[in-house]
Each structure stands twice: as structure tokens, then as C-alpha cells.
Amino acid sequence: GAAPAQAAPAVPAEPLSALAPENLTKARPKAPFDLTGNWFISGSVPGGGCVFARRPPVLPKLTPAAQKHFDAYAAAVKANKVYRDDIGQCWPAGMPIIMTRVWPIAMIQLPTAIYMISEFMNSLRVIYLDGRQHTDPDLVVRSFNGESVGRWEGDTLVVETRNFTDLDRHWVDQGIPASKDFRMIERYKLINNGNTLEGEWTLIDPQNWEGEWKGTRRWNRVNDHDIQEVECLPDLNEHLQSTSSTRGTSPTWTSTGSIRAFPPARTSA
């Protein structure tokens, strides 16, 4: 007789969206804290830079390729010129820079995800909390903000972000590039009666530095400001110091440097 028909292999179901009602209403432990609100970066970085201190022992040893960028950036600053200001040309700032600029960040926390919108370029970051894993690196659509997956460990939110873009327009800090192998591990606690968010960061990128680059940043809750539309408009940027090497002032990425804000960004306290 004829051989029995083979059953077709089961096709795995598509994972539920973080906003699917079935996902939102699943039974899960109550989150230790809720980040819903507006947040503003606190404090500056000793010695300049966007993320952490840019000199040893905080800054790890750069690889030869990354050191060339860092040295070229330092030489440009010394000469009152600009080195690779991709943000000023409207390339996305990406992680971690969007978290460290002096622009407020709106956060909306749901049981399945935390949605973050930085007023800096209105950049969107999503931290998934619904138990999903990172996407297969061969299938993922890489991005400047990466793919962030979080979990709760006691009263701490632990986030791992990977799957960053492989374009050479992504920077961790001024003069320090990021590769597609860049990873971030963030550990967040809510302190000061819920008014301060403290994040311990570990940055890893074997293509650009050795070992781990670590530091702590804090954000204060802001109750008197809502984020606004902020667009990067390249046709308006040529006259700004961060996009022209002929300007006579030292180029920096500032709260107003190369982005047109509606209305202009507030200054850091």
C-alpha cells in the first residue's frame, strides 16, 4: 500500500507583539518600579565626552583601529576642527549617546516593554520585558539603537542590548566607534524616593577596546516638561560649529549643536 502521508513540520507561531492585548494581560509578577515619566540626565562627565571618563583607568585600552579614530578626533579638537560629525549630518546618534545628551527622555512602561523616546532627534528605544530572546543575528534587522531585552532581578532592571548596525556611522562617544559586535549591559535601580534613576553600564566591543568599559549615570525625574518634536534638518546645519571644520570654536556635541528643536532644548541644570 501507499506510504502514510508525512505530516508537514510545524511552523513556529510568530511571537506576540508587546502591545498585543493577549500579551499585555498575561499573568506575570508586578514590576518592582514604574519608569513612566520624563527623565533628564544628571551631572557631567569629568574630562568631557558623552558616556564616561575618556582616560585611563576608566577608559579601557583601545584597539589600534579605534585608537586611530580617537587620536584623529583629539587632533581635530586641538586644531578647532571637526572629526566625523555624523550626527551633525543627521545620521542617527544611536545608543548609548541618546541616553546621555542633555535632552529629556520620555518613558512609558507597560508589563511587556518600556518605550523610550529621546527628545534628541525623537529617537525611539524599546526595552522588551515579555520574556523574548534576542533575534538570531543572521535574521535581525540591525539598528543604531540595537535590540534591547530586559528582565527583573529583584529590585533591579537588567537590560542587554545587542544587534547594532554594521555601518561605520555609529559612535559610542566622540572619536570612539561602535561595531556590529558592540553590546551593552545596563542595571537600573530607582532611588531617591523614585525621583532618580541610576544605571550601572557595562560596554563591550572587542573590535574597538579590550575588556569592559564601565560607569554609572543618573537621570532625574522631570515633572514640568514634555518632550517636543525635534528634527535634524541638514539644510540648516552648515552654519553650525558641529558640521563645519572652518569654525573657530572647539566642536562639541551639545544640547543645541546640530539639531533644530521646536521649541529649543532646555539647558542642563
mmCIF file of C-alpha atoms in Angstrom:
data_model
loop_
_atom_site.group_PDB
_atom_site.id
_atom_site.type_symbol
_atom_site.label_atom_id
_atom_site.label_comp_id
_atom_site.label_asym_id
_atom_site.label_seq_id
_atom_site.Cartn_x
_atom_site.Cartn_y
_atom_site.Cartn_z
ATOM 1 C CA GLY A 1 0.000 0.000 0.000
ATOM 2 C CA ALA A 2 0.895 3.635 -0.229
ATOM 3 C CA ALA A 3 3.175 5.017 2.423
ATOM 4 C CA PRO A 4 1.386 7.089 5.061
ATOM 5 C CA ALA A 5 1.458 10.813 4.371
ATOM 6 C CA GLN A 6 4.079 12.723 6.299
ATOM 7 C CA ALA A 7 2.768 15.492 8.472
ATOM 8 C CA ALA A 8 4.068 18.927 7.497
ATOM 9 C CA PRO A 9 6.555 20.289 10.003
ATOM 10 C CA ALA A 10 5.000 22.669 12.439
ATOM 11 C CA VAL A 11 5.685 26.318 11.716
ATOM 12 C CA PRO A 12 6.519 28.174 14.911
ATOM 13 C CA ALA A 13 3.985 30.816 15.764
ATOM 14 C CA GLU A 14 5.002 34.412 15.402
ATOM 15 C CA PRO A 15 5.739 35.922 18.824
ATOM 16 C CA LEU A 16 3.098 38.214 20.171
ATOM 17 C CA SER A 17 3.634 41.930 19.836
ATOM 18 C CA ALA A 18 4.469 43.753 23.048
ATOM 19 C CA LEU A 19 1.223 45.654 22.526
ATOM 20 C CA ALA A 20 -0.967 42.638 21.773
ATOM 21 C CA PRO A 21 -3.807 42.513 24.334
ATOM 22 C CA GLU A 22 -3.123 38.809 24.915
ATOM 23 C CA ASN A 23 0.484 39.640 25.818
ATOM 24 C CA LEU A 24 -0.343 42.678 27.937
ATOM 25 C CA THR A 25 -2.853 40.734 30.032
ATOM 26 C CA LYS A 26 -0.712 37.639 30.657
ATOM 27 C CA ALA A 27 -0.174 36.810 34.311
ATOM 28 C CA ARG A 28 3.273 37.975 35.399
ATOM 29 C CA PRO A 29 4.797 39.329 38.625
ATOM 30 C CA LYS A 30 4.278 43.009 39.311
ATOM 31 C CA ALA A 31 7.262 45.114 38.266
ATOM 32 C CA PRO A 32 9.341 46.450 41.193
ATOM 33 C CA PHE A 33 9.045 50.003 39.850
ATOM 34 C CA ASP A 34 7.471 52.032 37.051
ATOM 35 C CA LEU A 35 9.613 54.348 34.929
ATOM 36 C CA THR A 36 6.695 56.092 33.252
ATOM 37 C CA GLY A 37 7.533 59.777 33.173
ATOM 38 C CA ASN A 38 10.042 62.268 31.819
ATOM 39 C CA TRP A 39 13.730 61.961 32.768
ATOM 40 C CA PHE A 40 16.706 64.311 32.434
ATOM 41 C CA ILE A 41 20.375 63.310 32.567
ATOM 42 C CA SER A 42 22.153 64.342 35.768
ATOM 43 C CA GLY A 43 25.730 65.557 36.024
ATOM 44 C CA SER A 44 28.558 65.875 33.538
ATOM 45 C CA VAL A 45 31.443 63.607 32.606
ATOM 46 C CA PRO A 46 34.872 64.545 34.003
ATOM 47 C CA GLY A 47 37.211 65.360 31.158
ATOM 48 C CA GLY A 48 34.423 65.697 28.601
ATOM 49 C CA GLY A 49 32.781 63.074 26.469
ATOM 50 C CA CYS A 50 29.267 61.729 26.338
ATOM 51 C CA VAL A 51 29.335 58.493 28.315
ATOM 52 C CA PHE A 52 32.065 58.042 30.952
ATOM 53 C CA ALA A 53 35.508 59.416 31.623
ATOM 54 C CA ARG A 54 37.631 59.213 28.480
ATOM 55 C CA ARG A 55 41.000 58.496 30.078
ATOM 56 C CA PRO A 56 42.520 55.544 31.973
ATOM 57 C CA PRO A 57 41.764 53.812 34.225
ATOM 58 C CA VAL A 58 38.086 54.231 33.246
ATOM 59 C CA LEU A 59 38.634 54.119 29.503
ATOM 60 C CA PRO A 60 39.973 50.672 28.539
ATOM 61 C CA LYS A 61 42.777 50.170 26.055
ATOM 62 C CA LEU A 62 41.531 50.879 22.554
ATOM 63 C CA THR A 63 42.324 48.594 19.651
ATOM 64 C CA PRO A 64 44.720 50.036 17.052
ATOM 65 C CA ALA A 65 41.857 50.805 14.649
ATOM 66 C CA ALA A 66 39.827 52.611 17.323
ATOM 67 C CA GLN A 67 42.907 54.434 18.605
ATOM 68 C CA LYS A 68 43.393 55.970 15.148
ATOM 69 C CA HIS A 69 39.886 57.454 15.341
ATOM 70 C CA PHE A 70 40.452 58.674 18.887
ATOM 71 C CA ASP A 71 43.758 60.321 18.007
ATOM 72 C CA ALA A 72 42.302 61.934 14.894
ATOM 73 C CA TYR A 73 39.415 63.306 16.940
ATOM 74 C CA ALA A 74 41.805 64.725 19.558
ATOM 75 C CA ALA A 75 43.926 66.350 16.841
ATOM 76 C CA ALA A 76 40.835 67.901 15.270
ATOM 77 C CA VAL A 77 39.700 69.361 18.582
ATOM 78 C CA LYS A 78 43.160 70.812 19.197
ATOM 79 C CA ALA A 79 43.023 72.470 15.768
ATOM 80 C CA ASN A 80 39.467 73.771 16.331
ATOM 81 C CA LYS A 81 38.199 71.431 13.644
ATOM 82 C CA VAL A 82 35.638 68.651 13.474
ATOM 83 C CA TYR A 83 36.217 64.929 13.068
ATOM 84 C CA ARG A 84 33.486 62.657 11.696
ATOM 85 C CA ASP A 85 30.473 64.580 12.963
ATOM 86 C CA ASP A 86 27.976 62.091 11.552
ATOM 87 C CA ILE A 87 25.277 63.214 13.992
ATOM 88 C CA GLY A 88 25.600 66.747 12.649
ATOM 89 C CA GLN A 89 24.897 65.289 9.192
ATOM 90 C CA CYS A 90 21.660 63.770 10.540
ATOM 91 C CA TRP A 91 22.862 60.203 10.945
ATOM 92 C CA PRO A 92 21.150 58.649 14.000
ATOM 93 C CA ALA A 93 23.029 59.188 17.255
ATOM 94 C CA GLY A 94 22.165 55.690 18.457
ATOM 95 C CA MET A 95 22.863 54.029 21.774
ATOM 96 C CA PRO A 96 24.335 54.961 24.155
ATOM 97 C CA ILE A 97 24.529 58.609 23.094
ATOM 98 C CA ILE A 98 20.748 59.166 23.040
ATOM 99 C CA MET A 99 20.657 58.329 26.755
ATOM 100 C CA THR A 100 23.404 60.790 27.688
ATOM 101 C CA ARG A 101 22.548 64.016 25.870
ATOM 102 C CA VAL A 102 21.084 66.948 27.797
ATOM 103 C CA TRP A 103 17.638 66.389 26.353
ATOM 104 C CA PRO A 104 14.736 64.854 28.282
ATOM 105 C CA ILE A 105 13.651 61.271 27.680
ATOM 106 C CA ALA A 106 10.001 60.243 27.884
ATOM 107 C CA MET A 107 9.495 56.712 29.198
ATOM 108 C CA ILE A 108 6.269 54.715 29.061
ATOM 109 C CA GLN A 109 6.350 51.425 30.938
ATOM 110 C CA LEU A 110 3.949 48.578 30.202
ATOM 111 C CA PRO A 111 4.066 45.000 31.525
ATOM 112 C CA THR A 112 5.660 43.862 28.258
ATOM 113 C CA ALA A 113 8.005 46.706 27.323
ATOM 114 C CA ILE A 114 9.404 50.110 28.179
ATOM 115 C CA TYR A 115 9.125 52.634 25.369
ATOM 116 C CA MET A 116 11.711 55.414 25.489
ATOM 117 C CA ILE A 117 11.570 58.480 23.256
ATOM 118 C CA SER A 118 14.527 60.821 23.499
ATOM 119 C CA GLU A 119 13.831 64.424 22.595
ATOM 120 C CA PHE A 120 17.249 64.285 20.944
ATOM 121 C CA MET A 121 16.176 63.538 17.335
ATOM 122 C CA ASN A 122 12.976 61.928 18.757
ATOM 123 C CA SER A 123 14.884 58.643 18.766
ATOM 124 C CA LEU A 124 12.856 55.586 19.816
ATOM 125 C CA ARG A 125 14.201 52.821 22.013
ATOM 126 C CA VAL A 126 12.173 49.791 23.157
ATOM 127 C CA ILE A 127 13.202 47.513 26.038
ATOM 128 C CA TYR A 128 11.224 44.273 25.825
ATOM 129 C CA LEU A 129 10.134 42.714 29.111
ATOM 130 C CA ASP A 130 7.894 39.897 27.877
ATOM 131 C CA GLY A 131 10.429 37.088 28.060
ATOM 132 C CA ARG A 132 11.531 37.102 24.438
ATOM 133 C CA GLN A 133 15.113 36.355 23.444
ATOM 134 C CA HIS A 134 17.361 38.378 21.184
ATOM 135 C CA THR A 135 16.735 37.829 17.494
ATOM 136 C CA ASP A 136 19.066 35.500 15.596
ATOM 137 C CA PRO A 137 21.943 37.755 14.458
ATOM 138 C CA ASP A 138 21.623 36.316 10.940
ATOM 139 C CA LEU A 139 17.985 37.386 10.763
ATOM 140 C CA VAL A 140 17.819 40.567 12.802
ATOM 141 C CA VAL A 141 17.430 43.995 11.239
ATOM 142 C CA ARG A 142 20.381 45.807 12.782
ATOM 143 C CA SER A 143 19.928 49.361 14.024
ATOM 144 C CA PHE A 144 21.692 52.280 15.698
ATOM 145 C CA ASN A 145 19.797 51.686 18.965
ATOM 146 C CA GLY A 146 20.185 47.919 18.856
ATOM 147 C CA GLU A 147 17.771 45.336 20.238
ATOM 148 C CA SER A 148 17.151 45.663 23.985
ATOM 149 C CA VAL A 149 15.813 42.787 26.095
ATOM 150 C CA GLY A 150 15.228 43.297 29.816
ATOM 151 C CA ARG A 151 14.445 41.211 32.857
ATOM 152 C CA TRP A 152 13.890 41.856 36.551
ATOM 153 C CA GLU A 153 16.418 40.676 39.116
ATOM 154 C CA GLY A 154 14.954 41.589 42.493
ATOM 155 C CA ASP A 155 14.559 45.373 42.516
ATOM 156 C CA THR A 156 16.916 45.827 39.551
ATOM 157 C CA LEU A 157 16.068 46.086 35.864
ATOM 158 C CA VAL A 158 18.774 44.319 33.831
ATOM 159 C CA VAL A 159 18.909 45.153 30.122
ATOM 160 C CA GLU A 160 21.141 43.667 27.447
ATOM 161 C CA THR A 161 21.336 45.424 24.097
ATOM 162 C CA ARG A 162 22.969 43.918 21.032
ATOM 163 C CA ASN A 163 22.465 43.589 17.258
ATOM 164 C CA PHE A 164 23.741 47.065 16.434
ATOM 165 C CA THR A 165 24.263 48.402 12.933
ATOM 166 C CA ASP A 166 27.374 47.462 10.978
ATOM 167 C CA LEU A 167 27.508 50.897 9.329
ATOM 168 C CA ASP A 168 30.601 52.922 10.163
ATOM 169 C CA ARG A 169 28.450 55.906 11.267
ATOM 170 C CA HIS A 170 27.767 54.641 14.795
ATOM 171 C CA TRP A 171 29.792 56.103 17.664
ATOM 172 C CA VAL A 172 29.862 55.200 21.346
ATOM 173 C CA ASP A 173 31.371 58.574 22.180
ATOM 174 C CA GLN A 174 33.254 61.337 20.427
ATOM 175 C CA GLY A 175 36.047 59.700 18.466
ATOM 176 C CA ILE A 176 35.230 56.197 19.742
ATOM 177 C CA PRO A 177 33.428 53.994 17.202
ATOM 178 C CA ALA A 178 30.992 51.138 17.726
ATOM 179 C CA SER A 179 30.936 47.949 15.663
ATOM 180 C CA LYS A 180 28.229 45.401 14.987
ATOM 181 C CA ASP A 181 29.656 43.411 17.930
ATOM 182 C CA PHE A 182 29.010 46.239 20.396
ATOM 183 C CA ARG A 183 26.967 45.153 23.433
ATOM 184 C CA MET A 184 25.597 46.991 26.436
ATOM 185 C CA ILE A 185 24.553 45.578 29.791
ATOM 186 C CA GLU A 186 22.590 48.037 31.928
ATOM 187 C CA ARG A 187 21.479 47.584 35.526
ATOM 188 C CA TYR A 188 18.886 50.123 36.679
ATOM 189 C CA LYS A 189 17.571 50.975 40.129
ATOM 190 C CA LEU A 190 15.078 53.623 41.164
ATOM 191 C CA ILE A 191 16.421 55.618 44.135
ATOM 192 C CA ASN A 192 15.757 58.890 45.953
ATOM 193 C CA ASN A 193 12.077 58.068 46.623
ATOM 194 C CA GLY A 194 11.521 57.252 42.977
ATOM 195 C CA ASN A 195 12.906 60.552 41.719
ATOM 196 C CA THR A 196 16.292 59.328 40.458
ATOM 197 C CA LEU A 197 17.089 56.525 38.045
ATOM 198 C CA GLU A 198 20.569 55.065 38.498
ATOM 199 C CA GLY A 199 22.124 52.965 35.775
ATOM 200 C CA GLU A 200 25.318 50.912 36.001
ATOM 201 C CA TRP A 201 26.548 50.344 32.469
ATOM 202 C CA THR A 202 28.978 47.847 31.008
ATOM 203 C CA LEU A 203 30.041 48.437 27.407
ATOM 204 C CA ILE A 204 31.689 45.659 25.389
ATOM 205 C CA ASP A 205 33.103 45.844 21.864
ATOM 206 C CA PRO A 206 36.100 43.616 21.141
ATOM 207 C CA GLN A 207 36.628 45.330 17.791
ATOM 208 C CA ASN A 208 37.251 48.676 19.481
ATOM 209 C CA TRP A 209 38.537 48.161 23.041
ATOM 210 C CA GLU A 210 39.793 45.482 25.371
ATOM 211 C CA GLY A 211 37.622 44.110 28.160
ATOM 212 C CA GLU A 212 34.774 46.130 29.636
ATOM 213 C CA TRP A 213 34.141 49.869 29.803
ATOM 214 C CA LYS A 214 32.095 50.589 32.934
ATOM 215 C CA GLY A 215 30.442 53.554 34.552
ATOM 216 C CA THR A 216 27.351 54.875 36.306
ATOM 217 C CA ARG A 217 24.919 57.537 35.084
ATOM 218 C CA ARG A 218 21.830 59.023 36.721
ATOM 219 C CA TRP A 219 18.648 60.653 35.488
ATOM 220 C CA ASN A 220 16.251 62.853 37.482
ATOM 221 C CA ARG A 221 12.506 62.723 37.125
ATOM 222 C CA VAL A 222 11.138 65.889 35.491
ATOM 223 C CA ASN A 223 7.503 66.802 36.113
ATOM 224 C CA ASP A 224 7.337 70.202 34.397
ATOM 225 C CA HIS A 225 8.369 69.355 30.850
ATOM 226 C CA ASP A 226 7.026 67.265 27.965
ATOM 227 C CA ILE A 227 9.223 66.298 25.060
ATOM 228 C CA GLN A 228 8.707 68.139 21.786
ATOM 229 C CA GLU A 229 9.237 67.378 18.132
ATOM 230 C CA VAL A 230 12.928 67.742 17.284
ATOM 231 C CA GLU A 231 14.168 67.228 13.757
ATOM 232 C CA CYS A 232 17.635 67.179 12.244
ATOM 233 C CA LEU A 233 17.476 69.382 9.158
ATOM 234 C CA PRO A 234 20.690 69.127 7.122
ATOM 235 C CA ASP A 235 19.993 72.210 5.011
ATOM 236 C CA LEU A 236 20.042 74.329 8.178
ATOM 237 C CA ASN A 237 23.135 72.797 9.738
ATOM 238 C CA GLU A 238 26.030 74.093 7.651
ATOM 239 C CA HIS A 239 26.366 77.264 9.703
ATOM 240 C CA LEU A 240 26.640 75.331 12.969
ATOM 241 C CA GLN A 241 30.001 74.617 14.536
ATOM 242 C CA SER A 242 29.478 70.887 14.772
ATOM 243 C CA THR A 243 29.083 70.486 11.000
ATOM 244 C CA SER A 244 31.773 72.811 9.676
ATOM 245 C CA SER A 245 35.526 72.383 10.086
ATOM 246 C CA THR A 246 36.104 76.076 9.373
ATOM 247 C CA ARG A 247 34.522 77.343 12.559
ATOM 248 C CA GLY A 248 36.869 78.902 15.096
ATOM 249 C CA THR A 249 35.389 77.346 18.225
ATOM 250 C CA SER A 250 36.033 73.924 19.670
ATOM 251 C CA PRO A 251 33.463 71.479 18.243
ATOM 252 C CA THR A 252 31.316 69.597 20.701
ATOM 253 C CA TRP A 253 28.034 67.712 20.696
ATOM 254 C CA THR A 254 25.802 69.960 22.771
ATOM 255 C CA SER A 255 22.128 70.223 23.544
ATOM 256 C CA THR A 256 21.704 72.601 20.607
ATOM 257 C CA GLY A 257 24.752 71.808 18.480
ATOM 258 C CA SER A 258 23.370 70.386 15.259
ATOM 259 C CA ILE A 259 19.669 69.836 15.788
ATOM 260 C CA ARG A 260 16.815 72.266 15.217
ATOM 261 C CA ALA A 261 14.379 71.993 18.110
ATOM 262 C CA PHE A 262 10.736 73.066 18.203
ATOM 263 C CA PRO A 263 10.976 74.734 20.722
ATOM 264 C CA PRO A 264 14.737 74.895 21.506
ATOM 265 C CA ALA A 265 16.026 72.392 24.067
ATOM 266 C CA ARG A 266 16.312 73.340 27.696
ATOM 267 C CA THR A 267 19.785 73.682 29.135
ATOM 268 C CA SER A 268 21.235 71.372 31.757
ATOM 269 C CA ALA A 269 20.799 72.442 35.345
#
